[in-house]
GROMACS .gro file of C-alpha atoms in nm:
model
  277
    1UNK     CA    1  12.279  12.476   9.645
    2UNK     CA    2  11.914  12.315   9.686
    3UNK     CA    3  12.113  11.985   9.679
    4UNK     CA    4  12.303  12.105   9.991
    5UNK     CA    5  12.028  12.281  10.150
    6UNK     CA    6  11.803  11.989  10.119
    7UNK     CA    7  12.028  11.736  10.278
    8UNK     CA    8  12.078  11.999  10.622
    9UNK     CA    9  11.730  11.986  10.622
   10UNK     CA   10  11.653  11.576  10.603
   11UNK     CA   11  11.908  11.523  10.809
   12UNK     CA   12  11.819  11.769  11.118
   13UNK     CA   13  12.112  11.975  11.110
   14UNK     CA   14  11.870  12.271  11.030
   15UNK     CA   15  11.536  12.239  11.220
   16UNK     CA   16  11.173  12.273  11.152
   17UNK     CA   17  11.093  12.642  11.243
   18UNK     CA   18  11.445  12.752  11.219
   19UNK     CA   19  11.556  13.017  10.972
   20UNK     CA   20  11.761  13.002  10.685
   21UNK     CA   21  12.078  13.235  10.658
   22UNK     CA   22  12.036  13.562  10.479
   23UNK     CA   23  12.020  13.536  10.059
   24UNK     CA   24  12.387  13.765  10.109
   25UNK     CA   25  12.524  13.518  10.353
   26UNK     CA   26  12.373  13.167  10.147
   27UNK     CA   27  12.580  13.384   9.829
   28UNK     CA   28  12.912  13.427   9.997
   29UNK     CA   29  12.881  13.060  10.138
   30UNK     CA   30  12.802  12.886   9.802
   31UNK     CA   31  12.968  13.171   9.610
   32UNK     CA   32  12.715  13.276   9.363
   33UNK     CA   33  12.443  13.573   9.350
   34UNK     CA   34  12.147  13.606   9.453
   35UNK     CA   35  11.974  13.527   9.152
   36UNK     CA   36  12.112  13.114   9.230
   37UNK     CA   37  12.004  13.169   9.606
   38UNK     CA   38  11.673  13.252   9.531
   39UNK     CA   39  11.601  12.998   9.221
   40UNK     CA   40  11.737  12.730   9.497
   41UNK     CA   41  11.471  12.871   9.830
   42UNK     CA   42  11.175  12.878   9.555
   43UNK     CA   43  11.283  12.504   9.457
   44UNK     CA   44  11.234  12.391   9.834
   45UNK     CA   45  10.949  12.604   9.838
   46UNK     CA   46  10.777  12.388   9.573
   47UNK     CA   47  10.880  12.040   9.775
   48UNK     CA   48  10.722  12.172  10.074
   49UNK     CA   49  11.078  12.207  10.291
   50UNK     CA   50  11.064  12.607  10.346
   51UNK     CA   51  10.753  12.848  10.432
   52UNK     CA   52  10.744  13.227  10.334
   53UNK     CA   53  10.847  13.467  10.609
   54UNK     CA   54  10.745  13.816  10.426
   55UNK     CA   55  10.910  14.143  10.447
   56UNK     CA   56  11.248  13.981  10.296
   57UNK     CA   57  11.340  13.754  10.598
   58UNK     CA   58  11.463  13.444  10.518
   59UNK     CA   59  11.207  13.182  10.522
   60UNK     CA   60  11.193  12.895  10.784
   61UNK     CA   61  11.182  12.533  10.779
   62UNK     CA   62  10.862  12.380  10.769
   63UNK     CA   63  10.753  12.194  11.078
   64UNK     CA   64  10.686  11.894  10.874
   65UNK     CA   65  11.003  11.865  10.722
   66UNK     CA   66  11.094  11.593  10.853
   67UNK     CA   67  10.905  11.278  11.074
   68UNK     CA   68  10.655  11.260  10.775
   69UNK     CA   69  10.402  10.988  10.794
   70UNK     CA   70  10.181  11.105  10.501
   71UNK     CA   71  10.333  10.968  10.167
   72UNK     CA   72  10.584  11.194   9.966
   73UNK     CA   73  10.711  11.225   9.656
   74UNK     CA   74  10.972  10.959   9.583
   75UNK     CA   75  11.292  11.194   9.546
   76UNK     CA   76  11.225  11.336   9.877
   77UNK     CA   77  11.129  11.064  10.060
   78UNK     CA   78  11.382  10.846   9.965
   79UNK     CA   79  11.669  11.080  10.048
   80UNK     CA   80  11.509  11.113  10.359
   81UNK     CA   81  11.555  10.739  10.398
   82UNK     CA   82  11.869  10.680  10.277
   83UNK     CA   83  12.036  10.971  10.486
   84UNK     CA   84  11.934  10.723  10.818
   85UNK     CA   85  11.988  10.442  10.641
   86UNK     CA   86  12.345  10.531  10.625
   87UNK     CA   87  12.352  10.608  10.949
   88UNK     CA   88  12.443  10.207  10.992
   89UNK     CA   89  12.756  10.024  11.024
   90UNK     CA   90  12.680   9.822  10.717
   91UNK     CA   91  12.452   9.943  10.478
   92UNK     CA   92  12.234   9.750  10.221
   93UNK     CA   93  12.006   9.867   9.971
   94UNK     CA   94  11.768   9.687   9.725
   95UNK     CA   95  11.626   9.777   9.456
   96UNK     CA   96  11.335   9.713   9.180
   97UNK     CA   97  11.239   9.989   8.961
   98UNK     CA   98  11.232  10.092   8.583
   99UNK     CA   99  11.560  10.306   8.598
  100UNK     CA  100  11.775  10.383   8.853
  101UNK     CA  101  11.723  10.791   8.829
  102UNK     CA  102  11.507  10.843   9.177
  103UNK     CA  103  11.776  10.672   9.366
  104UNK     CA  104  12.049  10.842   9.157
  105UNK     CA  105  11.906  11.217   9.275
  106UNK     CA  106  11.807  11.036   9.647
  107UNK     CA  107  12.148  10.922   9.699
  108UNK     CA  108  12.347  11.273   9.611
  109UNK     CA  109  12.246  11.355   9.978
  110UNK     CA  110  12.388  11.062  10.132
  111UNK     CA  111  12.702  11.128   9.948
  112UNK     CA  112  12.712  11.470  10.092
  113UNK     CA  113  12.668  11.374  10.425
  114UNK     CA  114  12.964  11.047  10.397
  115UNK     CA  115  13.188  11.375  10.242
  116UNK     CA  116  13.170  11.574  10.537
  117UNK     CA  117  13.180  11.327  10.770
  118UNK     CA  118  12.853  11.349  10.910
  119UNK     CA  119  12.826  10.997  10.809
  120UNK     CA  120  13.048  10.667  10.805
  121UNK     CA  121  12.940  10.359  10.727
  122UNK     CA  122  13.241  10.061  10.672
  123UNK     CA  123  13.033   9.881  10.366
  124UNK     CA  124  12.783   9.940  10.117
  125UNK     CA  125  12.574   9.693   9.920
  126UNK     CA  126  12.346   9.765   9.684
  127UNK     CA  127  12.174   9.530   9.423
  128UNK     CA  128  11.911   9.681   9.181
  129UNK     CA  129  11.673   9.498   8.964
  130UNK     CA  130  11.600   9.635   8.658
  131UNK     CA  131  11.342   9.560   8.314
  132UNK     CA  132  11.541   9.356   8.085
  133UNK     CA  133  11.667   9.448   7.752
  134UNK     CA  134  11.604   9.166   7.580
  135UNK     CA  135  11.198   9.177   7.740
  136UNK     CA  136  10.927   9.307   7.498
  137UNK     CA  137  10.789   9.572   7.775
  138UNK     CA  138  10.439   9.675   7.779
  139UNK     CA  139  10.570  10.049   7.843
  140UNK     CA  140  10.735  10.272   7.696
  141UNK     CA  141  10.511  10.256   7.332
  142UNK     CA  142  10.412  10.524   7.144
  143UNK     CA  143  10.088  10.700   7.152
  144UNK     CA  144  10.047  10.646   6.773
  145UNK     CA  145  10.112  10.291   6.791
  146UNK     CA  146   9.939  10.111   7.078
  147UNK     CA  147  10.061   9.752   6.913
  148UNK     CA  148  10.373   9.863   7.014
  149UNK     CA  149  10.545   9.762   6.657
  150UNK     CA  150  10.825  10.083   6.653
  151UNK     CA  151  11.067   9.975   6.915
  152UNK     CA  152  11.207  10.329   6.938
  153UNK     CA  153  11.091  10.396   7.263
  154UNK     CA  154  11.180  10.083   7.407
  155UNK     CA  155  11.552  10.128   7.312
  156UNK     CA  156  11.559  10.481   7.434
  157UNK     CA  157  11.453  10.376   7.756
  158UNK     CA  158  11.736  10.095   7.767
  159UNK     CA  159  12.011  10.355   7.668
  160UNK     CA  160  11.845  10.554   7.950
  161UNK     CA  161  11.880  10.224   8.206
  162UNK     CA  162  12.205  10.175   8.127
  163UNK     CA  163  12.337  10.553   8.156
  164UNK     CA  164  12.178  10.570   8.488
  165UNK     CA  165  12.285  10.254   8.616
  166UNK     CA  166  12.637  10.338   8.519
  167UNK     CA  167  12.582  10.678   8.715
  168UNK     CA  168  12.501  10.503   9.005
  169UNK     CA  169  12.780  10.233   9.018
  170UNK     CA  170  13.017  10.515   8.988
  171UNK     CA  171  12.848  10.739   9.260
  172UNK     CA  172  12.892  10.466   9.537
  173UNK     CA  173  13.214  10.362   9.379
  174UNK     CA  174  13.389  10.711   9.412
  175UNK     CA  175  13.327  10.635   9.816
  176UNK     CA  176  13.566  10.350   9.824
  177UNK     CA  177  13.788  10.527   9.587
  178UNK     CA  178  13.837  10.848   9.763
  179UNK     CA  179  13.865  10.584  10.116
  180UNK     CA  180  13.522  10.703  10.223
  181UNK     CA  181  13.355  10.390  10.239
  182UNK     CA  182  13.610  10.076  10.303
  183UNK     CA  183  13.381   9.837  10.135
  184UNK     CA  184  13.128   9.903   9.851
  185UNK     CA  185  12.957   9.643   9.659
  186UNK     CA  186  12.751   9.726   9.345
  187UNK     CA  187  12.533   9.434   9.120
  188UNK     CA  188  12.275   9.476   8.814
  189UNK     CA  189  12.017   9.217   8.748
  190UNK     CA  190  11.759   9.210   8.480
  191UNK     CA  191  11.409   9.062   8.511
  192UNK     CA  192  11.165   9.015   8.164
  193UNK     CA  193  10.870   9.215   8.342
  194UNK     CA  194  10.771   9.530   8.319
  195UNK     CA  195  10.749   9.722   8.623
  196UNK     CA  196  10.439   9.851   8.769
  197UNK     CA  197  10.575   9.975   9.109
  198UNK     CA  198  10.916  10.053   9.238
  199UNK     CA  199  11.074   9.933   9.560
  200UNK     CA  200  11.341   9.999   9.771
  201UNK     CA  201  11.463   9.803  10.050
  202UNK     CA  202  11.676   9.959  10.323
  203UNK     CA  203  11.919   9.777  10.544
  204UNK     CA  204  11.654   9.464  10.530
  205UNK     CA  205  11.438   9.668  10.775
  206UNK     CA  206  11.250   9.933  10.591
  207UNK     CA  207  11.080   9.906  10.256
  208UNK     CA  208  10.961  10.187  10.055
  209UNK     CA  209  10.664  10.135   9.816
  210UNK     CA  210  10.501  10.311   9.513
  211UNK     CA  211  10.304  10.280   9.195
  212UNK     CA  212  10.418  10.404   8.834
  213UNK     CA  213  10.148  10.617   8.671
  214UNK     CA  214  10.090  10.593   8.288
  215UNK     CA  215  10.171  10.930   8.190
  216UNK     CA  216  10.124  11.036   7.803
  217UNK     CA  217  10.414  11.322   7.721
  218UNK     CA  218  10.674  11.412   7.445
  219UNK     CA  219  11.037  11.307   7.436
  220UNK     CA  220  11.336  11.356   7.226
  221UNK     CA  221  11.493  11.056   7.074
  222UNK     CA  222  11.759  11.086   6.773
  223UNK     CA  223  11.687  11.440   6.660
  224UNK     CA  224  11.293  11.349   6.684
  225UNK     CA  225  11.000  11.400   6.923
  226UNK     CA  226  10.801  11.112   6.982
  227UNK     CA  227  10.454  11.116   7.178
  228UNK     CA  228  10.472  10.810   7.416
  229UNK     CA  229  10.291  10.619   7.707
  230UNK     CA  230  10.535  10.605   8.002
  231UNK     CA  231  10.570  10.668   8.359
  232UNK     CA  232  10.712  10.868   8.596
  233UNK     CA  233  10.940  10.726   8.864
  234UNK     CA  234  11.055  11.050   9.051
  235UNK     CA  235  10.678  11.182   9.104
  236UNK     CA  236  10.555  10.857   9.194
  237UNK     CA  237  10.470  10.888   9.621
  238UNK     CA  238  10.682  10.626   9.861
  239UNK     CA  239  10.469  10.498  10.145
  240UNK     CA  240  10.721  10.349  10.405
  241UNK     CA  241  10.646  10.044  10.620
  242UNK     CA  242  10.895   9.910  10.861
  243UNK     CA  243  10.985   9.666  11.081
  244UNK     CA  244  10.986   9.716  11.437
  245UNK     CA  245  10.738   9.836  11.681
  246UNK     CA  246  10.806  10.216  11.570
  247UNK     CA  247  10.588  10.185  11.233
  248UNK     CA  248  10.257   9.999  11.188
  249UNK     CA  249  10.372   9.731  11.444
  250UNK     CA  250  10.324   9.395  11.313
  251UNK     CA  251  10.189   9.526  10.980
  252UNK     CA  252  10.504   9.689  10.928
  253UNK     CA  253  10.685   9.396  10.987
  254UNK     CA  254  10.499   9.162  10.760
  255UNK     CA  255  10.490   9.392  10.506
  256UNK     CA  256  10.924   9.415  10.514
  257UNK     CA  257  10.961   9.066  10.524
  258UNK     CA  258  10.721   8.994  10.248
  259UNK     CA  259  10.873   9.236  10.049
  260UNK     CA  260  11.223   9.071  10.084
  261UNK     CA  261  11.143   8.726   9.994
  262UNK     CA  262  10.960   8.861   9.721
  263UNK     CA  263  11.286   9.029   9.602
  264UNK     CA  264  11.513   8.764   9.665
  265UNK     CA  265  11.281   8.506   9.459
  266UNK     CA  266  11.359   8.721   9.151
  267UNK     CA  267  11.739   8.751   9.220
  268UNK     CA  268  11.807   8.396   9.278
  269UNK     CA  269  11.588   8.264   9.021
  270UNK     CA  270  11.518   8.471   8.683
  271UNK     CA  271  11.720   8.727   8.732
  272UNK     CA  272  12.033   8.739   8.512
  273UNK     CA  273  12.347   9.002   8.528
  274UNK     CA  274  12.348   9.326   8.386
  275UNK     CA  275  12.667   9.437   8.198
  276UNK     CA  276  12.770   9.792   8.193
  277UNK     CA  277  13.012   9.910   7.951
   0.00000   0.00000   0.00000
């Protein structure tokens, strides 16, 4: 439901200052309770899409829900971007990150809005770089071993790549499946280098840019808990430069072309096919 709502709210259908429909009404639509309804509002809440109304009206868009300039966190933004993006006749999309999980969540709007109709582009491309397996990565390593000697953390995050990547090829292949999209083209690449920043070019005239944080937390791996060093993709803010005279001009510009050469230097030279199973 705060899939749904979310994606009526990037893409305009419902408006900054205009009101959601009653809790009963958002029930009978999605056919759940009221418990779901409000667990989904507090959710956009918390990402800044809804504002409070008091007295048990149902809360309004925020006026800044959409034209943001300010960075945002890299789920939101980049569903933001990807619902325009796909707006386009042919639509490509480039990719360098650590997993493909931002642009797995991002995407799910897209989807939605290609479903209903609200959206039709004839092709999809997509290539995606990604850290590779064989590549003795600076991060993930454990806390407890800053030489980085136990591996475990390193092959959790490669059975992580692959299960995303694998979600992702299947996502945008469903569209040509179910004779949504006539044309949908999905490669893997693998570069030894361990990512710092993630990027995501859109349709060759937008990139979206931000910076992994070292985070220290606790994960699950094989029926243990392991205290690691790693980052976090999906909080990590987007700051968007495009080309064009409607963002940052030349700047914009420079920065998008930059950023593609950049991108295709690693395809066409290191870069060397992923294989999903």
């Amino acid at each position: 439901m705060a899939d749904a709502l979310r994606a009526r709210i990037l893409s305009g259908t419902l408006r900054p200052g205009s009101r959601l429909p009653t809790q009963q009404e958002l029930a009978v639509e999605f056919d759940t309770n009221r418990t779901a309804v409000r667990q989904a509002i507090d959710t956009l809440r918390r990402e800044g899409l809804l504002t409070g109304t008091g007295r048990g009206a149902p809360p309004s868009v925020a006026e800044h829900a959409r034209g943001h300039e300010a960075p945002r966190k890299a789920d939101i933004e980049l569903a933001d971007r990807l619902h325009e993006a796909f707006r386009a006749e042919h639509v490509t999309i480039d990719v360098f990150s650590l997993t493909t999980e931002t642009l797995n969540t991002a995407l799910a709007h897209a989807t939605i809005a290609i479903s209903s109709g609200e959206l039709s582009p004839r092709s999809i491309t997509a290539r995606v770089l990604l850290p590779g397996t064989e590549a003795d990565l600076a991060l993930p390593r454990p806390v407890s071993d800053p030489e980085g000697n136990d591996k475990r953390p390193l092959e959790r995050l490669h059975e992580l790549t692959h299960t995303f990547a694998d979600a992702l090829r299947r996502q945008l292949e469903t569209l040509k499946v179910r004779d949504l999209v006539p044309e949908v083209s999905v490669e893997f690449r693998t570069v030894p280098i361990t990512p710092t920043h993630k990027v995501y070019l859109l349709n060759g005239t937008e990139a979206l840019f931000g910076y992994y944080q070292v985070m220290r937390h606790k994960v699950p791996y094989r029926g243990e808990e392991m205290e690691i060093h790693d980052v976090m993709g999906i909080r990590a803010k987007l700051f968007r430069h495009a080309s064009g005279p409607d963002l940052h001009g030349e700047h914009g510009t420079a920065f998008v072309d930059e950023t593609r050469r950049w991108f295709e230097s690693l395809w066409s030279s290191i870069a060397q096919p992923l294989t999903l199973g």
